[in-house]
XYZ file of N, CA and C in Angstrom:
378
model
N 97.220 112.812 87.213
C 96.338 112.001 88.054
C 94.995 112.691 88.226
N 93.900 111.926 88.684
C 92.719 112.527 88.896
C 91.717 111.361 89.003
N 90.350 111.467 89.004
C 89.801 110.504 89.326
C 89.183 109.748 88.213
N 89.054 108.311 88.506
C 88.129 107.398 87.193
C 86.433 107.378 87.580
N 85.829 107.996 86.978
C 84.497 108.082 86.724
C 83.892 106.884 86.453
N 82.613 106.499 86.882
C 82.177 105.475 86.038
C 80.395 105.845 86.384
N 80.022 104.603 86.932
C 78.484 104.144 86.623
C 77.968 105.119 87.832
N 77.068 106.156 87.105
C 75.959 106.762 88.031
C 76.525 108.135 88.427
N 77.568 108.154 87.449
C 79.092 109.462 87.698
C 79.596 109.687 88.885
N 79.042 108.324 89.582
C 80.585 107.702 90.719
C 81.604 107.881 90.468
N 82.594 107.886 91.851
C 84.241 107.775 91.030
C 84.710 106.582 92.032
N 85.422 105.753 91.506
C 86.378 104.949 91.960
C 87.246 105.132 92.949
N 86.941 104.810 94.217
C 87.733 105.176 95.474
C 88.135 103.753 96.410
N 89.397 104.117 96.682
C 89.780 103.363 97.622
C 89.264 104.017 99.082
N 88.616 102.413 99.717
C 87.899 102.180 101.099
C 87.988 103.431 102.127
N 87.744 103.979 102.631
C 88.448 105.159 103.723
C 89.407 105.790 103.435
N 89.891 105.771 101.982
C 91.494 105.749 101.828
C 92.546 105.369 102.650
N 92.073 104.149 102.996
C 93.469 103.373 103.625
C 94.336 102.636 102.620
N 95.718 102.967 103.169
C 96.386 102.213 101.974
C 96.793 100.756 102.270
N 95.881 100.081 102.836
C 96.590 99.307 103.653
C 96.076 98.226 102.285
N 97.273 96.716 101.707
C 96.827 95.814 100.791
C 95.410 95.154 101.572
N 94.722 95.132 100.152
C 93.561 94.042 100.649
C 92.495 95.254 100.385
N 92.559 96.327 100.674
C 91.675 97.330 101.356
C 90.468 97.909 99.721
N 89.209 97.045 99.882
C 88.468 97.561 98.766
C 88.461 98.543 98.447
N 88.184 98.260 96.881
C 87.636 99.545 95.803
C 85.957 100.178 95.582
N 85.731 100.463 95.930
C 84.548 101.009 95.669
C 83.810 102.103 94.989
N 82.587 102.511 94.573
C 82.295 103.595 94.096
C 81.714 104.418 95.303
N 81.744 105.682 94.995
C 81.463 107.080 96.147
C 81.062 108.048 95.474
N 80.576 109.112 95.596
C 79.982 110.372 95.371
C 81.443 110.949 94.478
N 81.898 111.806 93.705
C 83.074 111.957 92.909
C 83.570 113.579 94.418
N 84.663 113.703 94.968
C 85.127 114.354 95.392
C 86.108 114.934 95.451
N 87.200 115.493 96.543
C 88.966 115.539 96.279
C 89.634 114.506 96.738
N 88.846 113.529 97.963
C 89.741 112.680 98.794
C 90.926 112.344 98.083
N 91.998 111.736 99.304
C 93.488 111.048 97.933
C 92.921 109.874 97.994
N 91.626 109.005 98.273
C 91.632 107.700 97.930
C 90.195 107.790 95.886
N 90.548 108.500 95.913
C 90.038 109.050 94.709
C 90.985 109.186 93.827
N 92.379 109.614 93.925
C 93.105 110.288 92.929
C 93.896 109.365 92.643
N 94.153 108.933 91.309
C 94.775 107.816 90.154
C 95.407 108.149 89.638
N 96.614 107.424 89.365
C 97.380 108.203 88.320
C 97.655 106.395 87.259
N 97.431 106.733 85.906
C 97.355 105.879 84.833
C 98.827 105.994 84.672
N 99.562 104.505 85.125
C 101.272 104.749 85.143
C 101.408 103.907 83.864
N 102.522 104.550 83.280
C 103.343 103.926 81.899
C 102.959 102.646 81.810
N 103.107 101.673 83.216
C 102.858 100.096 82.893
C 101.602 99.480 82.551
N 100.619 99.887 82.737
C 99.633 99.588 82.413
C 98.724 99.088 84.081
N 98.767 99.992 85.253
C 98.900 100.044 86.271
C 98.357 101.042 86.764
N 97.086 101.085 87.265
C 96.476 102.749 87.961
C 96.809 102.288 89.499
N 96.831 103.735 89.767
C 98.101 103.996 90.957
C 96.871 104.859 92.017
N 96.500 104.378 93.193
C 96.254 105.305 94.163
C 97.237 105.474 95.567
N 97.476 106.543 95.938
C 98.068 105.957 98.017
C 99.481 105.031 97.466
N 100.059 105.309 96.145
C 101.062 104.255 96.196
C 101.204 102.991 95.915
N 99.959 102.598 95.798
C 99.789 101.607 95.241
C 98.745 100.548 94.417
N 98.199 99.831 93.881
C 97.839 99.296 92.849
C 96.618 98.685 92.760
N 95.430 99.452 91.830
C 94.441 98.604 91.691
C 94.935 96.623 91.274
N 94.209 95.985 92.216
C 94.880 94.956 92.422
C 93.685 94.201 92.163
N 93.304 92.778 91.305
C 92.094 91.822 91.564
C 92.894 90.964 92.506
N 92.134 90.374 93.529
C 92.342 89.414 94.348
C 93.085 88.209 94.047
N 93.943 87.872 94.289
C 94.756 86.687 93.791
C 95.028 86.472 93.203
N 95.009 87.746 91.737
C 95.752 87.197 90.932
C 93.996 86.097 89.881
N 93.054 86.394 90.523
C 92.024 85.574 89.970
C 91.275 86.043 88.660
N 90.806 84.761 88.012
C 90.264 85.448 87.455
C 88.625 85.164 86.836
N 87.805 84.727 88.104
C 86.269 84.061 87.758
C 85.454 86.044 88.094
N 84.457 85.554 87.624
C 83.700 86.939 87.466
C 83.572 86.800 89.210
N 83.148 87.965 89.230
C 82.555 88.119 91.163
C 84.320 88.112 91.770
N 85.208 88.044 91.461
C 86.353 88.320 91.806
C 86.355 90.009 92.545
N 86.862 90.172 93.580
C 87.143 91.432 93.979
C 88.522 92.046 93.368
N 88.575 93.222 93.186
C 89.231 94.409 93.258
C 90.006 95.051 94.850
N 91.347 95.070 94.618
C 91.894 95.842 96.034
C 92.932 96.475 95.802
N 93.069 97.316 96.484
C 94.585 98.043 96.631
C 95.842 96.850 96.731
N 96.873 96.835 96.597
C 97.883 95.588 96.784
C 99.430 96.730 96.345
N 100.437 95.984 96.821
C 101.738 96.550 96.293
C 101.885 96.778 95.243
N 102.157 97.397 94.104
C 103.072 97.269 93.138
C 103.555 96.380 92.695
N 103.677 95.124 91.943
C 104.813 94.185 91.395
C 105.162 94.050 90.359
N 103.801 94.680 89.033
C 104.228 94.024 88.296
C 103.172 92.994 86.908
N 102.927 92.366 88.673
C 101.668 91.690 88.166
C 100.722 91.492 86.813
N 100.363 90.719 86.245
C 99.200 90.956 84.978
C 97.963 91.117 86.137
N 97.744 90.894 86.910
C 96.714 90.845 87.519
C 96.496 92.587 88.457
N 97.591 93.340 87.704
C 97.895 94.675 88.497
C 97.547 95.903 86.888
N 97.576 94.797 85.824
C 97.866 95.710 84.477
C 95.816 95.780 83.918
N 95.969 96.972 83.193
C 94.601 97.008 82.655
C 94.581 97.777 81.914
N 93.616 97.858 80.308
C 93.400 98.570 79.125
C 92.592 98.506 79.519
N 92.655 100.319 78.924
C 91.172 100.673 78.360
C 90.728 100.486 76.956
N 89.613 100.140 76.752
C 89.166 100.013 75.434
C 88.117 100.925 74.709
N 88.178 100.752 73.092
C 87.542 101.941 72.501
C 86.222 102.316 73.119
N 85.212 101.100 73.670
C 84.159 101.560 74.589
C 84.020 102.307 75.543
N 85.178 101.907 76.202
C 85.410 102.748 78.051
C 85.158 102.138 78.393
N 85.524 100.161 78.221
C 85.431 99.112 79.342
C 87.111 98.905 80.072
N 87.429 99.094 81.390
C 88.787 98.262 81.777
C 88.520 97.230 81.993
N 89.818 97.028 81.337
C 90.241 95.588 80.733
C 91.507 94.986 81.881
N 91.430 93.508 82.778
C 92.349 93.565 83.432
C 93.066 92.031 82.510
N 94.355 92.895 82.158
C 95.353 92.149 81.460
C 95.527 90.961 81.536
N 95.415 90.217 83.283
C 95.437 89.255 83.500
C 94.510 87.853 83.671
N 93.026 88.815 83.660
C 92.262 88.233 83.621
C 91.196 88.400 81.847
N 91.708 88.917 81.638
C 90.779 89.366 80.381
C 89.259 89.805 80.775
N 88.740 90.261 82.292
C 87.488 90.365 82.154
C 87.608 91.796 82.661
N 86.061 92.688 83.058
C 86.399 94.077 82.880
C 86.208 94.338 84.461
N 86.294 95.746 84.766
C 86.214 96.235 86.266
C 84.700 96.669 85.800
N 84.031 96.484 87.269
C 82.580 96.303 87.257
C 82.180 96.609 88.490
N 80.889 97.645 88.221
C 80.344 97.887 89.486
C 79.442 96.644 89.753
N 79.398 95.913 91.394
C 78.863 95.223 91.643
C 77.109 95.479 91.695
N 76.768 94.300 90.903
C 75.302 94.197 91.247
C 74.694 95.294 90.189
N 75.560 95.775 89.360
C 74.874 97.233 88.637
C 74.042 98.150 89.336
N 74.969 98.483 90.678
C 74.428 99.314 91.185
C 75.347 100.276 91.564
N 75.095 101.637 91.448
C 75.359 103.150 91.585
C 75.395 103.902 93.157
N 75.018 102.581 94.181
C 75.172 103.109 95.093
C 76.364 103.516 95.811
N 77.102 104.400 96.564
C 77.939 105.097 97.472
C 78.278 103.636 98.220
N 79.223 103.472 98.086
C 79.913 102.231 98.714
C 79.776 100.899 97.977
N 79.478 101.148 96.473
C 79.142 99.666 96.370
C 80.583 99.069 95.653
N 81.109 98.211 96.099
C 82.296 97.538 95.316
C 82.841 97.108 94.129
N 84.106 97.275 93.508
C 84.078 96.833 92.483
C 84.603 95.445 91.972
N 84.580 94.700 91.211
C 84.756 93.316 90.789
C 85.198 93.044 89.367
N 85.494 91.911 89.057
C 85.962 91.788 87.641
C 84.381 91.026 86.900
N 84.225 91.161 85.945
C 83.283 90.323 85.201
C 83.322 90.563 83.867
N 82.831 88.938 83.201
C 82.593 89.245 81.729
C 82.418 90.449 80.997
N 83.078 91.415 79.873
C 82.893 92.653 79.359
C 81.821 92.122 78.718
N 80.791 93.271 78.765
C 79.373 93.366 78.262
C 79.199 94.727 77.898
N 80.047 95.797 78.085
C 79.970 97.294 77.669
C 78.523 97.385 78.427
N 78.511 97.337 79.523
C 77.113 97.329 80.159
C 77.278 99.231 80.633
N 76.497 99.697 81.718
C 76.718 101.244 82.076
C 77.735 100.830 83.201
N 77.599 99.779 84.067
C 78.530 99.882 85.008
C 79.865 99.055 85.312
N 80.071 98.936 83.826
C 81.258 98.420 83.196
C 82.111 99.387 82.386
N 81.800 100.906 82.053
C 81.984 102.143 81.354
C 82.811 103.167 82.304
N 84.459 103.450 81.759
C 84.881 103.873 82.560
C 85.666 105.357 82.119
N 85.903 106.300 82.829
C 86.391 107.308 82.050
C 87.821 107.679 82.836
N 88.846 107.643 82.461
C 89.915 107.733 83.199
C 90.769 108.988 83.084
N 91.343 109.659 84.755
C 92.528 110.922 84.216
C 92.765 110.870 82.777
N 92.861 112.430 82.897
C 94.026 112.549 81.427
C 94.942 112.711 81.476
């Protein structure tokens, strides 16, 4: 486990690190917090606090949010990476994306059309 890097060499953190479902993803300054630390599980499933980068409902229009959620299973819980370093969410076919292409400390993440853009570029644990 360790953290996913992306746009502006942000890392991917869950909200306050609460594990509570629902509770946004966002980008932050790269640190130790545990709402930072991922672990890339066998299923195709990154894992923080126990539980699961999650898109919202199961949706899948661009501007869709990203959240922590239980474990199930889900396609909407599964995601590739691809030879670019875009994630890919299984269920939606579109990629994890910093909102607004912006690099700021708190800004959220979302699903949208893959464009291999910078804040669509992701680097994950090894």
């Amino acid at each position: 486990s360790g953290v996913i890097s992306g746009y502006g060499g942000k890392c991917a953190e869950v909200a306050g690190s609460l594990s509570a479902n629902g509770t946004a993803i966002q980008l932050n300054a790269c640190g130790t917090g545990s709402g930072q630390s991922w672990t890339v599980a066998a299923d195709g499933t990154l894992r923080a606090l126990g539980k699961c980068l999650t898109v919202a409902g199961g949706a899948t229009a661009d501007g869709t949010p990203v959240q922590l959620g239980t474990c199930t299973g889900a396609t909407s819980q599964k995601w590739t990476s691809d030879a670019k370093g875009q994630l890919v969410g299984t269920g939606s076919g579109k990629c994890l994306d910093a909102t607004g292409a912006s690099s700021a400390n708190g800004t959220k993440l979302q699903i949208w059309t893959c464009a291999a853009t910078a804040n669509q570029l992701w680097k994950l644990p090894a």
